[in-house]
mmCIF file of C-alpha atoms in Angstrom:
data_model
loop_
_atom_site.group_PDB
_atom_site.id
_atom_site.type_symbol
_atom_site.label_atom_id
_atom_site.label_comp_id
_atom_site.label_asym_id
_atom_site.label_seq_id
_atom_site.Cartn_x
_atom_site.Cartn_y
_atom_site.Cartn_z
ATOM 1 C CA UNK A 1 24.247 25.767 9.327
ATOM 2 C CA UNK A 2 21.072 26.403 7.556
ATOM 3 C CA UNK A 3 17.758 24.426 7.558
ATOM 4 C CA UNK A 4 16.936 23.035 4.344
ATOM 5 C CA UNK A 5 13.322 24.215 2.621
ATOM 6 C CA UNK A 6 10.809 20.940 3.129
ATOM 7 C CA UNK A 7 7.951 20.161 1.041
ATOM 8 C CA UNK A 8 5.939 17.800 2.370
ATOM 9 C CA UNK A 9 3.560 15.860 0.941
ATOM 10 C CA UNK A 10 0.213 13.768 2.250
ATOM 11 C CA UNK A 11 -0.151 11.140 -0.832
ATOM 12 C CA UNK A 12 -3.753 10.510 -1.987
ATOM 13 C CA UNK A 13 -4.949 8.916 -5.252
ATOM 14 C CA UNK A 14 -6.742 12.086 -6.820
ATOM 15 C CA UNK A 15 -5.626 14.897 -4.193
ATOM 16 C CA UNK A 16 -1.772 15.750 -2.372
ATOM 17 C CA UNK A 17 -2.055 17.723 0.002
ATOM 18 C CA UNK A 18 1.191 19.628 -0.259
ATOM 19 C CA UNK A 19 3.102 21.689 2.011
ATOM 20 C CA UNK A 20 6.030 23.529 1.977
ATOM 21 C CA UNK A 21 7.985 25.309 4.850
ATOM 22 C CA UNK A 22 10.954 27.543 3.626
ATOM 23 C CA UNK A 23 14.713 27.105 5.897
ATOM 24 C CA UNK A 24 13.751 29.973 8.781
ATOM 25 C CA UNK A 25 10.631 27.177 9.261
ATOM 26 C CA UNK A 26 8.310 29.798 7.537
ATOM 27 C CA UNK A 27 5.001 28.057 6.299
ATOM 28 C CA UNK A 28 4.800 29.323 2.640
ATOM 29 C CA UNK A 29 1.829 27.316 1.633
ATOM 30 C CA UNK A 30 0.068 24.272 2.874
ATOM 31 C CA UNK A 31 -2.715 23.513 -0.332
ATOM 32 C CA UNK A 32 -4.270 19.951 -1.928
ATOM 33 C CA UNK A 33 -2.984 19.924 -5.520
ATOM 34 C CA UNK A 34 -3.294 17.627 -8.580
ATOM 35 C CA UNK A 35 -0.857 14.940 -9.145
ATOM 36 C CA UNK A 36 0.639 16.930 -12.253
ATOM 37 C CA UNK A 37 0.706 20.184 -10.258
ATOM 38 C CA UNK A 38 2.951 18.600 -7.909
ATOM 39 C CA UNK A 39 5.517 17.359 -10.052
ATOM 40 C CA UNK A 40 5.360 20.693 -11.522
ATOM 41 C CA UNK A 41 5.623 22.341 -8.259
ATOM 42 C CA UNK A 42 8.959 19.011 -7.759
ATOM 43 C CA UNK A 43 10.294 20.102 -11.168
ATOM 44 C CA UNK A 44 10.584 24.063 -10.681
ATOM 45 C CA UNK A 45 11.414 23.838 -7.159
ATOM 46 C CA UNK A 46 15.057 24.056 -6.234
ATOM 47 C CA UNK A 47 16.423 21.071 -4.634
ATOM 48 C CA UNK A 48 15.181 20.553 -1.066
ATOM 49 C CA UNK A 49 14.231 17.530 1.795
ATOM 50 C CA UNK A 50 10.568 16.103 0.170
ATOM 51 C CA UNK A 51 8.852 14.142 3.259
ATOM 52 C CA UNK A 52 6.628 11.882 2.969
ATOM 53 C CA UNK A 53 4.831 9.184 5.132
ATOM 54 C CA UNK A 54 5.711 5.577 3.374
ATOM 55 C CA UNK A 55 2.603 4.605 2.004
ATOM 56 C CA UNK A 56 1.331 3.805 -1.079
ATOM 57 C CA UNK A 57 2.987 5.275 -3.870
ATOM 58 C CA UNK A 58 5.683 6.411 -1.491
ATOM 59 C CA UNK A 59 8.527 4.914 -3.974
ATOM 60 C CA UNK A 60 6.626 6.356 -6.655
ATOM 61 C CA UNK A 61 6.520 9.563 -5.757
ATOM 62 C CA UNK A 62 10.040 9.326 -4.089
ATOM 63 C CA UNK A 63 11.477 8.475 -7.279
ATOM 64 C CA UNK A 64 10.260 11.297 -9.390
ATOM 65 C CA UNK A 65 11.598 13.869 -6.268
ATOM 66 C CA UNK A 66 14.665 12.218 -6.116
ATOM 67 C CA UNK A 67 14.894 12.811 -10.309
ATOM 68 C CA UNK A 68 14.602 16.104 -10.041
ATOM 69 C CA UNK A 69 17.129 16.319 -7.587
ATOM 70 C CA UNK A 70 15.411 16.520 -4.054
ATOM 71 C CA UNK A 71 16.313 14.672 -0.661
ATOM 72 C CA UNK A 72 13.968 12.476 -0.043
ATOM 73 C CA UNK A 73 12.752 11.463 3.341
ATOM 74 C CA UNK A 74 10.193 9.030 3.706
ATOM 75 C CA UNK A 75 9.127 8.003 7.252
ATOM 76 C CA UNK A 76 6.637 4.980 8.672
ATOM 77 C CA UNK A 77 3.346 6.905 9.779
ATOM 78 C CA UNK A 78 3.307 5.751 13.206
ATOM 79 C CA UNK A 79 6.700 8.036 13.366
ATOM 80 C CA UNK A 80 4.979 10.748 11.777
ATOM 81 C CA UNK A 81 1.502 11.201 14.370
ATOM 82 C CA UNK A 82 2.904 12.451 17.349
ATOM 83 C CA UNK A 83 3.438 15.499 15.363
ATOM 84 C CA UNK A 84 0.461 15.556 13.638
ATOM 85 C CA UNK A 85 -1.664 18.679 15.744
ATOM 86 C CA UNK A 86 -5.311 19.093 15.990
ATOM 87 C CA UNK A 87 -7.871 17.146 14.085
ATOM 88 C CA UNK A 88 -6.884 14.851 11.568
ATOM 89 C CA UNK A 89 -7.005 16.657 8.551
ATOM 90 C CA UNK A 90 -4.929 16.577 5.170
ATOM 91 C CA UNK A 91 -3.447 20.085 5.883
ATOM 92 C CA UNK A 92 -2.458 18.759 9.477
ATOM 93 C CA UNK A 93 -1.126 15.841 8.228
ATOM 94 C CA UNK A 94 1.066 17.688 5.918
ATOM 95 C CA UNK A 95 2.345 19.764 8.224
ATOM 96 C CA UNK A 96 3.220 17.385 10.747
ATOM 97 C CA UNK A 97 4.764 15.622 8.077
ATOM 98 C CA UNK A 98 6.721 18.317 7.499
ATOM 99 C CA UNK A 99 7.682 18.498 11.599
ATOM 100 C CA UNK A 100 8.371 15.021 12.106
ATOM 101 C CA UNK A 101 11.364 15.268 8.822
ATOM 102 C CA UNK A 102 13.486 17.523 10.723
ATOM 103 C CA UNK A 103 13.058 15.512 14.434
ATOM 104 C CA UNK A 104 16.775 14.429 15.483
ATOM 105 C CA UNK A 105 16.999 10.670 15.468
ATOM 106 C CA UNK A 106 14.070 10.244 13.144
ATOM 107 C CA UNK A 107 14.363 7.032 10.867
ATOM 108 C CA UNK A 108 13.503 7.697 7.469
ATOM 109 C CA UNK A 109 12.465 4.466 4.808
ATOM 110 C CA UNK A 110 14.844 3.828 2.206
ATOM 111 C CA UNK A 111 13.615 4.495 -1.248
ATOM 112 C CA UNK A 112 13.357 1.923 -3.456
ATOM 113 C CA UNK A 113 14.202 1.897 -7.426
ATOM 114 C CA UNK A 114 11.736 0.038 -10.034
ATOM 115 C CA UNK A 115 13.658 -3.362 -9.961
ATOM 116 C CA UNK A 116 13.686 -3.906 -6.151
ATOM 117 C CA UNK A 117 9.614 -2.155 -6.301
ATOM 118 C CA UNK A 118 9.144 -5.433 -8.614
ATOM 119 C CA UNK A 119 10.679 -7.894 -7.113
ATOM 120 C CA UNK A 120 8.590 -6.586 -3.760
ATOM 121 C CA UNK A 121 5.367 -6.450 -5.617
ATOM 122 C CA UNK A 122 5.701 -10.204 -6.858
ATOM 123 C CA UNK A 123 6.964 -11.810 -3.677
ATOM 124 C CA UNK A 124 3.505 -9.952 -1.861
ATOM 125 C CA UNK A 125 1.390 -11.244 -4.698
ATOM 126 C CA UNK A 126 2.661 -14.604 -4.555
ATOM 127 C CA UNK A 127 2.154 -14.596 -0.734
ATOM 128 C CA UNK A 128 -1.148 -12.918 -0.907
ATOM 129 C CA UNK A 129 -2.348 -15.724 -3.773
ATOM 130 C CA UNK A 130 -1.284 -18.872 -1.645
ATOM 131 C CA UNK A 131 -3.307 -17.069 1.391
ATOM 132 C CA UNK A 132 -5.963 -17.116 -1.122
ATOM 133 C CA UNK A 133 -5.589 -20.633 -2.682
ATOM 134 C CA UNK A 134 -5.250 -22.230 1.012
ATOM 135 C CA UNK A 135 -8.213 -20.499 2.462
ATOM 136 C CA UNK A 136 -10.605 -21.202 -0.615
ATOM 137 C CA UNK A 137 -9.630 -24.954 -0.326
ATOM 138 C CA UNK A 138 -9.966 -24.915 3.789
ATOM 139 C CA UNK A 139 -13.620 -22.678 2.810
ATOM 140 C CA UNK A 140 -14.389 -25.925 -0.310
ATOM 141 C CA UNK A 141 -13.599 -27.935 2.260
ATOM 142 C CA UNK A 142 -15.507 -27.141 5.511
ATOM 143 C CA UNK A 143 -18.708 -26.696 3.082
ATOM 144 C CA UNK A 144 -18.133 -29.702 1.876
ATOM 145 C CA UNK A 145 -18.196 -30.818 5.008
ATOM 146 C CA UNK A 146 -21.243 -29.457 5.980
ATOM 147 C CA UNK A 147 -23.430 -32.385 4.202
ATOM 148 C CA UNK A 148 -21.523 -35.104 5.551
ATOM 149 C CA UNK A 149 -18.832 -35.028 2.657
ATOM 150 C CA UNK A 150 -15.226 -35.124 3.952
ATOM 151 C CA UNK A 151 -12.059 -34.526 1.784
ATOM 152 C CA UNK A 152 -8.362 -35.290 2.626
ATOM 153 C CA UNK A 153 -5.994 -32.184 2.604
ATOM 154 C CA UNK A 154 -3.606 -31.490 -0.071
ATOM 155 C CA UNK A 155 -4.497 -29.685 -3.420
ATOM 156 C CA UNK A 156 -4.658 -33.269 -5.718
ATOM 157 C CA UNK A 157 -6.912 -34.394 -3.140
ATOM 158 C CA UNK A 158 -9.116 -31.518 -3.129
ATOM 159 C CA UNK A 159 -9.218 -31.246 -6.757
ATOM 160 C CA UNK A 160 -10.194 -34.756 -7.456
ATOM 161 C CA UNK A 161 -13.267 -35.019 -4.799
ATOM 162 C CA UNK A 162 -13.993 -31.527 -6.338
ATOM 163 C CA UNK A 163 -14.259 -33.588 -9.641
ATOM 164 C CA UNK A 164 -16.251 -36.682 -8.284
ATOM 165 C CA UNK A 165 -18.967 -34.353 -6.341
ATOM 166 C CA UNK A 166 -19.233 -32.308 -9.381
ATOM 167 C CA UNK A 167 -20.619 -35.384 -11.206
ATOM 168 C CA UNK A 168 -23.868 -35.423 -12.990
ATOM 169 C CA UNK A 169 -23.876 -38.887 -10.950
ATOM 170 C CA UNK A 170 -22.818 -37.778 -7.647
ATOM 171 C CA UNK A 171 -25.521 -37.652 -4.515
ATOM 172 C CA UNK A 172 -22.768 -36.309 -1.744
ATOM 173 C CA UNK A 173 -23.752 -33.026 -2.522
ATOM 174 C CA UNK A 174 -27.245 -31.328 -3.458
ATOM 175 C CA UNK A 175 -27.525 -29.854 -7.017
ATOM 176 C CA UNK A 176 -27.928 -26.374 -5.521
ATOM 177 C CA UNK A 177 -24.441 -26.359 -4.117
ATOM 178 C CA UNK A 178 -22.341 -28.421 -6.571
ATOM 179 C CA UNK A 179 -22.326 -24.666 -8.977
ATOM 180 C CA UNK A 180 -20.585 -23.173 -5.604
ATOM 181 C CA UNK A 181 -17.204 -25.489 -5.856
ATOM 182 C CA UNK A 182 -17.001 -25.005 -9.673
ATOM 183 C CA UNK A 183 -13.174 -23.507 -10.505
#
């Protein structure tokens, strides 16, 4: 049984540092390349295993392998460093990518298509924004706080002691500080 040819790839924004080892476990070329370059180099390549680490734009860049036919292997990058060698480098990285694919008993991400990517992205986002609403209301509230000026929890309750210290009438608060709680 032969060894499939792996291209590996360390995602970056501007830069992928790609890397591909032919089925004798040859190294044919380990170079950084443009995003377009490498779905050139994904388009005219026959189909082969395409590692990655699952990071961002893993599903991304999983999807357009897996359209031009390639097995996809994506793997959590705690997996991946014991084989990374040396300093850490893109070009290491890549090649230890490359390694850590072919490791019996490796567990490789599954990839995900653009409805369940969507769904992902707004359940984070909603998580991430009530993280955000709670800890700008605890933050209102603890300044607040700070001159004396005490509000009961709960949004309507914040909101509506927001409104009364933001008063032209209102002395809880000094004028310097009422700009700070304006939503």
């Amino acid at each position: 049984m032969s060894k499939p040819t792996i291209i590996s790839l360390d995602l970056a924004k501007k830069v992928i540092q790609v890397c591909k080892v032919n089925s004798y476990g040859e190294l044919l070329f380990n170079k950084a390349m443009s995003p377009q370059k490498t779905k050139d180099l994904l388009a005219n390549s026959p189909p082969c295993v395409v590692a990655m680490e699952g990071c961002a734009s893993f599903h991304y860049w999983a999807r357009v392998a897996q359209s031009f036919g390639h097995e996809v292997r994506g793997m959590a990058p705690k997996k991946v460093k014991p084989y990374i060698r040396n300093q850490k480098t893109d070009a290491n990285d890549a090649i230890g990518i490359a390694i850590a694919s072919t490791q019996l008993g490796m567990t490789f991400c599954q990839v995900k298509n653009l409805s369940q990517q969507n769904v992902q992205a707004i359940q984070v986002s909603r998580k991430w924004f009530d993280r955000t609403i709670t800890s700008l209301g605890n933050h209102m509230r603890a300044l607040c706080f700070e001159y004396g000026a005490t509000i009961a929890l709960g949004k309507k309750s914040l909101r509506q002691a927001i409104t009364q210290f933001n008063s032209p009438e209102s002395k809880d608060l000094p004028e310097q500080i009422k700009p700070l709680l304006m939503i």
